[in-house]
Amino acid sequence: KQEVTQIPAALSVPEGENLVLNCSFTDSAIYNLQWFRQDPGKGLTSLLLIQSSQREQTSGRLNASLDKSSGRSTLYIAASQPGDSATYLCAVRIWGGSEKLVFGKGTKLTVNP
Amino acid sequence: GAVVSQHPSWVICKSGTSVKIECRSLDFQATTMFWYRQFPKQSLMLMATSNEGSKATYEQGVEKDKFLINHASLTLSTLTVTSAHPEDSSFYICSARSFDEQFFGPGTRLTVL
């Protein structure tokens, strides 16, 4: 059974700092991995999608890496801003017919001005 | 990215009544849609997967007669919570798949009195 773990559960940083969020998964047989952002009381916003054959994806100040063999992904946020404050969720899509996304519990990020 | 809408964004109802939540993919066709439930400070729990024109597939422990899902078209899925009770109060989020990526609606906050 695929399990996704995100560390840390919460993170507080000063504005301008570069930071890394971690995601690990137990079964390396994944189809792809997605990073999402969720603001309080809101739905999820897709940030980056990495296919299993890819090593990384970039969008603006965000960079996500994937090491499938070791079951790890990282989300790098450069020059953090207060507007980046949110919960960041990592999810993997399993190979083998299932269309389910398996989610981690998220990392709650607070960027202090 | 693709846009998914949900209606209503919040609803308050009396115990014993039924509530219908709509999920629409606005700028793409989605053969597969998903319904999630999220408890406070928890990650998303997949309730069911619906494919256009066929019966939904429910996750273990989710009552299909309680949570009726209809995916009548490629852009619309509905979730009906029948005979709602206070324990059904939660945040319900729908999602639609476009190729390899999943996009989420803004969520519906259901409060059952």
Coordinates of C-alpha atoms in Angstrom, one line a residue:
Chain A
K1 CA 0.0 0.0 0.0
Q2 CA 1.4 3.3 -1.1
E3 CA 2.0 5.8 1.7
V4 CA 3.1 9.4 1.3
T5 CA 4.9 11.3 4.1
Q6 CA 5.7 15.0 4.2
I7 CA 8.3 16.5 6.5
P8 CA 8.1 18.9 8.2
A9 CA 4.5 19.1 9.2
A10 CA 4.9 22.9 9.7
L11 CA 7.5 25.4 8.8
S12 CA 7.9 29.1 9.7
V13 CA 10.5 31.2 7.9
P14 CA 11.3 34.9 7.4
E15 CA 10.5 36.5 4.1
G16 CA 13.2 36.1 1.5
E17 CA 14.5 32.8 2.7
N18 CA 14.9 29.9 0.3
L19 CA 13.3 26.7 1.6
V20 CA 12.8 23.0 0.8
L21 CA 9.7 20.9 1.5
N22 CA 10.1 17.1 1.5
C23 CA 7.9 14.3 0.3
S24 CA 8.6 10.6 0.5
F25 CA 6.6 7.6 -0.8
T26 CA 7.0 3.9 -0.1
D27 CA 6.3 2.4 -3.5
S28 CA 8.5 3.7 -6.3
A29 CA 6.1 2.3 -9.0
I30 CA 4.4 5.7 -9.5
Y31 CA 3.0 7.2 -12.7
N32 CA 3.6 10.8 -11.7
L33 CA 3.8 13.1 -8.7
Q34 CA 2.0 16.4 -8.2
W35 CA 2.6 19.2 -5.8
F36 CA -0.4 21.3 -4.7
R37 CA -1.1 24.4 -2.7
Q38 CA -4.1 24.7 -0.4
D39 CA -5.1 28.0 1.2
P40 CA -7.3 27.8 4.4
G41 CA -10.9 26.9 3.5
K42 CA -10.1 26.6 -0.2
G43 CA -9.6 23.9 -2.8
L44 CA -6.2 22.8 -4.2
T45 CA -4.1 24.6 -6.7
S46 CA -1.9 22.5 -8.9
L47 CA 1.7 23.8 -8.8
L48 CA 3.9 21.3 -10.6
L49 CA 3.5 17.9 -12.2
I50 CA 6.4 15.6 -12.6
Q51 CA 6.1 12.5 -14.7
S52 CA 7.9 9.3 -13.5
S53 CA 10.5 9.7 -16.3
Q54 CA 11.4 13.2 -15.3
R55 CA 13.8 14.4 -12.7
E56 CA 12.5 17.9 -12.1
Q57 CA 10.1 20.6 -13.1
T58 CA 10.3 24.4 -12.7
S59 CA 7.7 27.1 -12.5
G60 CA 8.8 30.6 -11.5
R61 CA 10.2 30.5 -8.1
L62 CA 9.2 26.8 -7.6
N63 CA 11.3 23.8 -8.5
A64 CA 10.3 20.3 -7.8
S65 CA 12.6 17.3 -8.1
L66 CA 11.9 13.6 -8.2
D67 CA 14.1 10.7 -7.3
K68 CA 11.8 7.8 -8.0
S69 CA 14.3 5.1 -7.0
S70 CA 14.7 6.5 -3.5
G71 CA 11.0 7.4 -3.2
R72 CA 11.6 11.1 -2.7
S73 CA 10.5 14.5 -4.0
T74 CA 11.4 18.0 -2.9
L75 CA 9.7 21.3 -3.5
Y76 CA 12.1 24.2 -3.5
I77 CA 10.7 27.7 -3.1
A78 CA 13.1 30.5 -3.8
A79 CA 12.9 34.0 -2.2
S80 CA 9.9 33.2 -0.2
Q81 CA 7.1 35.8 0.2
P82 CA 4.2 36.1 2.7
G83 CA 1.9 35.2 -0.1
D84 CA 3.5 31.8 -0.2
S85 CA 2.0 31.0 3.2
A86 CA -0.3 28.0 2.7
T87 CA -0.4 24.2 3.1
Y88 CA 1.6 22.3 0.5
L89 CA 0.5 18.9 -0.5
C90 CA 2.4 16.2 -2.3
A91 CA 0.5 13.4 -4.1
V92 CA 1.5 10.4 -6.2
R93 CA -0.5 8.6 -8.9
I94 CA 0.0 4.9 -8.7
W95 CA 0.8 2.7 -11.7
G96 CA -1.3 -0.2 -12.6
G97 CA -4.8 0.9 -13.6
S98 CA -5.7 2.9 -10.5
E99 CA -6.4 6.5 -11.2
K100 CA -6.1 7.5 -7.5
L101 CA -3.9 10.1 -6.1
V102 CA -2.4 9.2 -2.8
F103 CA -1.8 12.4 -0.7
G104 CA 0.6 13.3 2.0
K105 CA -0.8 15.2 5.0
G106 CA 0.9 18.4 3.9
T107 CA 3.4 20.9 5.2
K108 CA 1.9 24.1 6.6
L109 CA 4.2 27.0 5.5
T110 CA 4.2 30.4 7.2
V111 CA 6.4 33.1 5.7
N112 CA 6.7 36.0 8.1
P113 CA 7.2 39.6 6.8
Chain B
G1 CA -4.2 25.4 -15.7
A2 CA -7.7 24.0 -16.2
V3 CA -10.6 25.3 -14.1
V4 CA -13.0 23.3 -12.0
S5 CA -15.9 25.0 -10.3
Q6 CA -18.1 23.8 -7.5
H7 CA -21.5 25.0 -6.4
P8 CA -22.5 25.9 -3.8
S9 CA -19.4 27.0 -2.0
W10 CA -21.2 26.6 1.3
V11 CA -24.5 25.2 2.5
I12 CA -26.2 24.8 5.8
C13 CA -29.1 22.4 6.1
K14 CA -31.2 20.7 8.7
S15 CA -30.7 17.1 9.7
G16 CA -32.6 14.7 7.5
T17 CA -32.5 16.8 4.3
S18 CA -30.6 16.0 1.1
V19 CA -28.0 18.3 -0.4
K20 CA -26.7 18.3 -3.9
I21 CA -23.2 19.6 -4.8
E22 CA -22.3 20.3 -8.4
C23 CA -18.8 20.0 -9.9
R24 CA -18.0 21.4 -13.4
S25 CA -14.9 21.3 -15.6
L26 CA -15.2 24.7 -17.3
D27 CA -12.6 24.6 -20.1
F28 CA -12.0 20.9 -20.6
Q29 CA -13.8 17.6 -20.8
A30 CA -13.2 15.2 -18.0
T31 CA -14.0 11.6 -18.4
T32 CA -13.0 11.0 -14.8
M33 CA -13.9 13.0 -11.8
F34 CA -13.2 12.5 -8.1
W35 CA -14.9 13.4 -4.9
Y36 CA -12.9 14.0 -1.7
R37 CA -13.8 14.8 1.8
Q38 CA -11.5 16.8 4.1
F39 CA -11.7 17.1 7.9
P40 CA -10.1 20.0 9.7
K41 CA -6.4 19.9 9.6
Q42 CA -6.4 16.6 7.8
S43 CA -5.5 15.7 4.2
L44 CA -8.0 14.7 1.5
M45 CA -9.8 11.5 1.7
L46 CA -11.0 10.0 -1.6
M47 CA -14.6 9.1 -1.4
A48 CA -15.3 7.9 -5.0
T49 CA -14.2 8.0 -8.6
S50 CA -16.8 8.6 -11.2
N51 CA -16.5 8.0 -15.0
E52 CA -18.9 9.7 -17.4
G53 CA -21.8 7.5 -18.2
S54 CA -21.0 4.7 -15.7
K55 CA -21.5 4.0 -12.0
A56 CA -19.1 5.5 -9.6
T57 CA -16.5 3.4 -7.8
Y58 CA -16.6 4.0 -4.1
E59 CA -13.7 3.7 -1.6
Q60 CA -14.0 1.2 1.2
G61 CA -16.1 2.5 4.0
V62 CA -18.0 5.1 1.9
E63 CA -21.7 4.4 1.8
K64 CA -22.9 4.6 -1.8
D65 CA -26.5 4.9 -0.8
K66 CA -25.6 7.9 1.4
F67 CA -23.4 9.7 -1.1
L68 CA -25.0 9.5 -4.5
I69 CA -22.7 10.4 -7.4
N70 CA -23.8 11.1 -10.9
H71 CA -21.5 11.9 -13.8
A72 CA -24.0 12.6 -16.6
S73 CA -21.7 14.5 -18.9
L74 CA -18.1 15.1 -19.6
T75 CA -18.2 18.4 -17.8
L76 CA -20.6 17.8 -14.9
S77 CA -20.6 15.5 -11.8
T78 CA -22.9 15.8 -8.9
L79 CA -22.6 14.5 -5.3
T80 CA -25.9 14.2 -3.3
V81 CA -25.6 13.7 0.4
T82 CA -28.9 12.0 1.3
S83 CA -30.6 12.3 4.7
A84 CA -27.7 14.4 5.9
H85 CA -26.7 14.2 9.6
P86 CA -24.4 16.4 11.7
E87 CA -21.5 13.9 11.2
D88 CA -21.7 14.5 7.5
S89 CA -20.6 18.1 8.1
S90 CA -17.3 18.5 6.3
F91 CA -15.5 20.1 3.4
Y92 CA -16.2 18.4 0.1
I93 CA -13.8 18.9 -2.8
C94 CA -14.2 17.6 -6.3
S95 CA -11.5 17.0 -8.9
A96 CA -11.3 16.4 -12.6
R97 CA -8.6 14.8 -14.6
S98 CA -7.2 16.3 -17.7
F99 CA -4.7 14.0 -19.3
D100 CA -2.1 13.2 -16.6
E101 CA -3.0 16.1 -14.3
Q102 CA -5.7 16.5 -11.7
F103 CA -7.4 19.8 -11.1
F104 CA -9.5 20.6 -8.0
G105 CA -12.5 22.7 -7.4
P106 CA -12.7 25.3 -4.6
G107 CA -14.6 23.0 -2.3
T108 CA -18.0 23.1 -0.6
R109 CA -18.4 23.6 3.1
L110 CA -21.4 21.5 4.3
T111 CA -22.8 22.2 7.8
V112 CA -25.7 20.0 9.0
L113 CA -27.6 21.3 12.0

